[in-house]
Amino acid sequence: MSESTVPEVLALISESPLDAHAIEDFVAAPANGALVAFRGIVRDHDHGEAVDALDYRAHPDAQRFLEDCCRTVAAETGLRVAAAHRVGSLVVGDLALVAAVAAAHRAEAFGACERLVEEIKRTVPIWKRQHLADGETEWVGL
């Protein structure tokens, strides 16, 4: 697919709470019968330890890396894709990542959304510091 025919993408790094519906709405279209979204939510545990909160920190170029992920998946699939990652201090239950893809059929949408999330996790320079319930902290993803 040529650069000029790659669908528009949405990529956002934000210190503000994420609006999952706005991200999903970006990819929706009348021709799409399937919309698949992934919502990464701060959970209360990791590797057997209780977690109270997270701090997400991003490299200054993280926005560009996220856009590159979205463009890569859009170019491979011909689909509109969108992703947003929150940075800053989050607590259990907060939304940390939203990725969305819509397609004519569910298998295509599921595959593209999974590919998008994996690409984000693999390439976007965002790290988290977990605040454990015992008062300790640990960095993940460094």
PDB file of C-alpha atoms in Angstrom:
ATOM      1  CA  MET A   1       0.000   0.000   0.000  1.00  0.00           C
ATOM      2  CA  SER A   2       1.470   3.359  -0.927  1.00  0.00           C
ATOM      3  CA  GLU A   3       1.951   6.083   1.677  1.00  0.00           C
ATOM      4  CA  SER A   4      -0.791   8.173   0.046  1.00  0.00           C
ATOM      5  CA  THR A   5      -3.371   5.388   0.454  1.00  0.00           C
ATOM      6  CA  VAL A   6      -2.620   4.568   4.104  1.00  0.00           C
ATOM      7  CA  PRO A   7      -5.744   5.347   6.142  1.00  0.00           C
ATOM      8  CA  GLU A   8      -5.714   8.192   8.619  1.00  0.00           C
ATOM      9  CA  VAL A   9      -4.604   7.251  12.131  1.00  0.00           C
ATOM     10  CA  LEU A  10      -5.090   8.677  15.605  1.00  0.00           C
ATOM     11  CA  ALA A  11      -2.263   8.465  18.141  1.00  0.00           C
ATOM     12  CA  LEU A  12      -2.233  10.265  21.472  1.00  0.00           C
ATOM     13  CA  ILE A  13      -0.038  10.372  24.561  1.00  0.00           C
ATOM     14  CA  SER A  14      -1.953  12.149  27.326  1.00  0.00           C
ATOM     15  CA  GLU A  15      -1.659  13.162  30.954  1.00  0.00           C
ATOM     16  CA  SER A  16      -5.458  13.508  31.046  1.00  0.00           C
ATOM     17  CA  PRO A  17      -7.896  10.604  31.429  1.00  0.00           C
ATOM     18  CA  LEU A  18      -8.504   8.789  28.145  1.00  0.00           C
ATOM     19  CA  ASP A  19     -11.845   8.924  26.340  1.00  0.00           C
ATOM     20  CA  ALA A  20     -12.237   5.372  25.029  1.00  0.00           C
ATOM     21  CA  HIS A  21     -15.441   6.204  23.163  1.00  0.00           C
ATOM     22  CA  ALA A  22     -13.770   9.015  21.195  1.00  0.00           C
ATOM     23  CA  ILE A  23     -10.941   6.676  20.193  1.00  0.00           C
ATOM     24  CA  GLU A  24     -13.401   3.982  19.118  1.00  0.00           C
ATOM     25  CA  ASP A  25     -15.541   6.530  17.261  1.00  0.00           C
ATOM     26  CA  PHE A  26     -12.483   7.571  15.225  1.00  0.00           C
ATOM     27  CA  VAL A  27     -12.263   4.150  13.571  1.00  0.00           C
ATOM     28  CA  ALA A  28     -16.005   3.563  13.117  1.00  0.00           C
ATOM     29  CA  ALA A  29     -17.488   3.814   9.634  1.00  0.00           C
ATOM     30  CA  PRO A  30     -20.660   2.585   7.891  1.00  0.00           C
ATOM     31  CA  ALA A  31     -18.664  -0.037   5.949  1.00  0.00           C
ATOM     32  CA  ASN A  32     -17.343  -1.614   9.155  1.00  0.00           C
ATOM     33  CA  GLY A  33     -19.287  -4.436  10.741  1.00  0.00           C
ATOM     34  CA  ALA A  34     -16.723  -5.045  13.474  1.00  0.00           C
ATOM     35  CA  LEU A  35     -15.025  -2.688  15.890  1.00  0.00           C
ATOM     36  CA  VAL A  36     -12.466  -4.208  18.248  1.00  0.00           C
ATOM     37  CA  ALA A  37     -10.974  -2.205  21.080  1.00  0.00           C
ATOM     38  CA  PHE A  38      -8.458  -3.071  23.742  1.00  0.00           C
ATOM     39  CA  ARG A  39      -8.595  -1.221  27.042  1.00  0.00           C
ATOM     40  CA  GLY A  40      -5.580  -1.631  29.303  1.00  0.00           C
ATOM     41  CA  ILE A  41      -6.689  -0.974  32.873  1.00  0.00           C
ATOM     42  CA  VAL A  42      -4.476  -0.585  35.948  1.00  0.00           C
ATOM     43  CA  ARG A  43      -4.919  -3.783  37.968  1.00  0.00           C
ATOM     44  CA  ASP A  44      -4.391  -4.366  41.681  1.00  0.00           C
ATOM     45  CA  HIS A  45      -1.608  -6.960  41.358  1.00  0.00           C
ATOM     46  CA  ASP A  46       1.444  -8.005  39.382  1.00  0.00           C
ATOM     47  CA  HIS A  47       3.532 -11.200  39.704  1.00  0.00           C
ATOM     48  CA  GLY A  48       1.883 -12.069  43.022  1.00  0.00           C
ATOM     49  CA  GLU A  49       2.353  -8.619  44.595  1.00  0.00           C
ATOM     50  CA  ALA A  50      -0.449  -6.192  45.483  1.00  0.00           C
ATOM     51  CA  VAL A  51      -0.264  -2.945  43.483  1.00  0.00           C
ATOM     52  CA  ASP A  52      -1.744   0.352  44.710  1.00  0.00           C
ATOM     53  CA  ALA A  53      -0.835   2.695  41.840  1.00  0.00           C
ATOM     54  CA  LEU A  54       1.377   3.239  38.787  1.00  0.00           C
ATOM     55  CA  ASP A  55       3.425   6.106  37.406  1.00  0.00           C
ATOM     56  CA  TYR A  56       3.821   6.028  33.623  1.00  0.00           C
ATOM     57  CA  ARG A  57       6.717   7.979  32.134  1.00  0.00           C
ATOM     58  CA  ALA A  58       7.265   8.507  28.408  1.00  0.00           C
ATOM     59  CA  HIS A  59      10.312   9.304  26.329  1.00  0.00           C
ATOM     60  CA  PRO A  60       9.983  12.750  24.683  1.00  0.00           C
ATOM     61  CA  ASP A  61       9.526  11.007  21.301  1.00  0.00           C
ATOM     62  CA  ALA A  62       6.879   8.538  22.532  1.00  0.00           C
ATOM     63  CA  GLN A  63       4.148  10.286  20.525  1.00  0.00           C
ATOM     64  CA  ARG A  64       6.103   9.722  17.298  1.00  0.00           C
ATOM     65  CA  PHE A  65       6.671   6.054  18.173  1.00  0.00           C
ATOM     66  CA  LEU A  66       2.949   5.588  18.863  1.00  0.00           C
ATOM     67  CA  GLU A  67       2.069   7.246  15.550  1.00  0.00           C
ATOM     68  CA  ASP A  68       4.559   4.940  13.804  1.00  0.00           C
ATOM     69  CA  CYS A  69       2.826   1.896  15.344  1.00  0.00           C
ATOM     70  CA  CYS A  70      -0.554   3.105  14.146  1.00  0.00           C
ATOM     71  CA  ARG A  71       0.762   3.880  10.652  1.00  0.00           C
ATOM     72  CA  THR A  72       2.468   0.479  10.412  1.00  0.00           C
ATOM     73  CA  VAL A  73      -0.742  -1.404  11.212  1.00  0.00           C
ATOM     74  CA  ALA A  74      -2.817   0.881   8.988  1.00  0.00           C
ATOM     75  CA  ALA A  75      -0.415   0.323   6.078  1.00  0.00           C
ATOM     76  CA  GLU A  76      -0.389  -3.459   6.598  1.00  0.00           C
ATOM     77  CA  THR A  77      -4.161  -3.783   6.876  1.00  0.00           C
ATOM     78  CA  GLY A  78      -5.653  -0.827   5.014  1.00  0.00           C
ATOM     79  CA  LEU A  79      -7.732  -0.066   8.116  1.00  0.00           C
ATOM     80  CA  ARG A  80      -8.114   3.040  10.252  1.00  0.00           C
ATOM     81  CA  VAL A  81      -6.488   2.516  13.618  1.00  0.00           C
ATOM     82  CA  ALA A  82      -6.338   4.574  16.787  1.00  0.00           C
ATOM     83  CA  ALA A  83      -4.411   4.356  20.029  1.00  0.00           C
ATOM     84  CA  ALA A  84      -3.952   6.471  23.132  1.00  0.00           C
ATOM     85  CA  HIS A  85      -1.666   5.910  26.121  1.00  0.00           C
ATOM     86  CA  ARG A  86      -1.909   7.748  29.379  1.00  0.00           C
ATOM     87  CA  VAL A  87       1.131   8.964  31.291  1.00  0.00           C
ATOM     88  CA  GLY A  88       1.483  10.302  34.814  1.00  0.00           C
ATOM     89  CA  SER A  89       0.081   8.934  38.059  1.00  0.00           C
ATOM     90  CA  LEU A  90      -2.704   6.350  37.759  1.00  0.00           C
ATOM     91  CA  VAL A  91      -4.562   4.289  40.329  1.00  0.00           C
ATOM     92  CA  VAL A  92      -6.196   0.870  40.183  1.00  0.00           C
ATOM     93  CA  GLY A  93      -9.083   0.961  37.732  1.00  0.00           C
ATOM     94  CA  ASP A  94      -7.714   3.832  35.618  1.00  0.00           C
ATOM     95  CA  LEU A  95      -7.510   3.439  31.864  1.00  0.00           C
ATOM     96  CA  ALA A  96      -3.865   3.330  30.719  1.00  0.00           C
ATOM     97  CA  LEU A  97      -4.134   2.288  27.045  1.00  0.00           C
ATOM     98  CA  VAL A  98      -6.863   2.248  24.424  1.00  0.00           C
ATOM     99  CA  ALA A  99      -6.303   0.724  20.991  1.00  0.00           C
ATOM    100  CA  ALA A 100      -9.080   0.420  18.415  1.00  0.00           C
ATOM    101  CA  VAL A 101      -9.517  -0.949  14.897  1.00  0.00           C
ATOM    102  CA  ALA A 102     -12.628  -1.373  12.779  1.00  0.00           C
ATOM    103  CA  ALA A 103     -13.050  -3.604   9.748  1.00  0.00           C
ATOM    104  CA  ALA A 104     -15.757  -5.165   7.635  1.00  0.00           C
ATOM    105  CA  HIS A 105     -15.392  -8.475   9.494  1.00  0.00           C
ATOM    106  CA  ARG A 106     -14.468  -9.494  13.047  1.00  0.00           C
ATOM    107  CA  ALA A 107     -11.445 -11.690  12.299  1.00  0.00           C
ATOM    108  CA  GLU A 108      -9.724  -8.861  10.468  1.00  0.00           C
ATOM    109  CA  ALA A 109     -10.527  -6.375  13.256  1.00  0.00           C
ATOM    110  CA  PHE A 110      -9.376  -8.737  16.021  1.00  0.00           C
ATOM    111  CA  GLY A 111      -6.121  -9.515  14.228  1.00  0.00           C
ATOM    112  CA  ALA A 112      -5.315  -5.886  13.517  1.00  0.00           C
ATOM    113  CA  CYS A 113      -6.092  -4.772  17.066  1.00  0.00           C
ATOM    114  CA  GLU A 114      -3.894  -7.497  18.526  1.00  0.00           C
ATOM    115  CA  ARG A 115      -1.101  -6.530  16.123  1.00  0.00           C
ATOM    116  CA  LEU A 116      -1.463  -2.877  17.160  1.00  0.00           C
ATOM    117  CA  VAL A 117      -1.267  -3.602  20.893  1.00  0.00           C
ATOM    118  CA  GLU A 118       1.752  -5.880  20.461  1.00  0.00           C
ATOM    119  CA  GLU A 119       3.533  -3.253  18.345  1.00  0.00           C
ATOM    120  CA  ILE A 120       2.824  -0.566  20.958  1.00  0.00           C
ATOM    121  CA  LYS A 121       4.135  -2.744  23.791  1.00  0.00           C
ATOM    122  CA  ARG A 122       7.216  -3.676  21.768  1.00  0.00           C
ATOM    123  CA  THR A 123       8.262  -0.263  20.437  1.00  0.00           C
ATOM    124  CA  VAL A 124       6.762   2.707  22.288  1.00  0.00           C
ATOM    125  CA  PRO A 125       9.172   4.004  24.977  1.00  0.00           C
ATOM    126  CA  ILE A 126       6.819   4.229  27.950  1.00  0.00           C
ATOM    127  CA  TRP A 127       7.834   2.804  31.314  1.00  0.00           C
ATOM    128  CA  LYS A 128       5.881   2.262  34.487  1.00  0.00           C
ATOM    129  CA  ARG A 129       6.824   2.422  38.132  1.00  0.00           C
ATOM    130  CA  GLN A 130       4.580   0.260  40.245  1.00  0.00           C
ATOM    131  CA  HIS A 131       3.743   1.314  43.785  1.00  0.00           C
ATOM    132  CA  LEU A 132       3.319  -1.921  45.700  1.00  0.00           C
ATOM    133  CA  ALA A 133       1.043  -2.252  48.726  1.00  0.00           C
ATOM    134  CA  ASP A 134       4.044  -2.968  50.980  1.00  0.00           C
ATOM    135  CA  GLY A 135       5.467   0.500  50.217  1.00  0.00           C
ATOM    136  CA  GLU A 136       8.114  -0.677  47.757  1.00  0.00           C
ATOM    137  CA  THR A 137       8.310   0.554  44.166  1.00  0.00           C
ATOM    138  CA  GLU A 138       9.629  -1.128  41.047  1.00  0.00           C
ATOM    139  CA  TRP A 139      10.193  -0.062  37.453  1.00  0.00           C
ATOM    140  CA  VAL A 140       8.748  -2.226  34.677  1.00  0.00           C
ATOM    141  CA  GLY A 141       9.759  -2.082  31.050  1.00  0.00           C
ATOM    142  CA  LEU A 142      13.192  -0.514  31.444  1.00  0.00           C
TER     143      LEU A 142
END
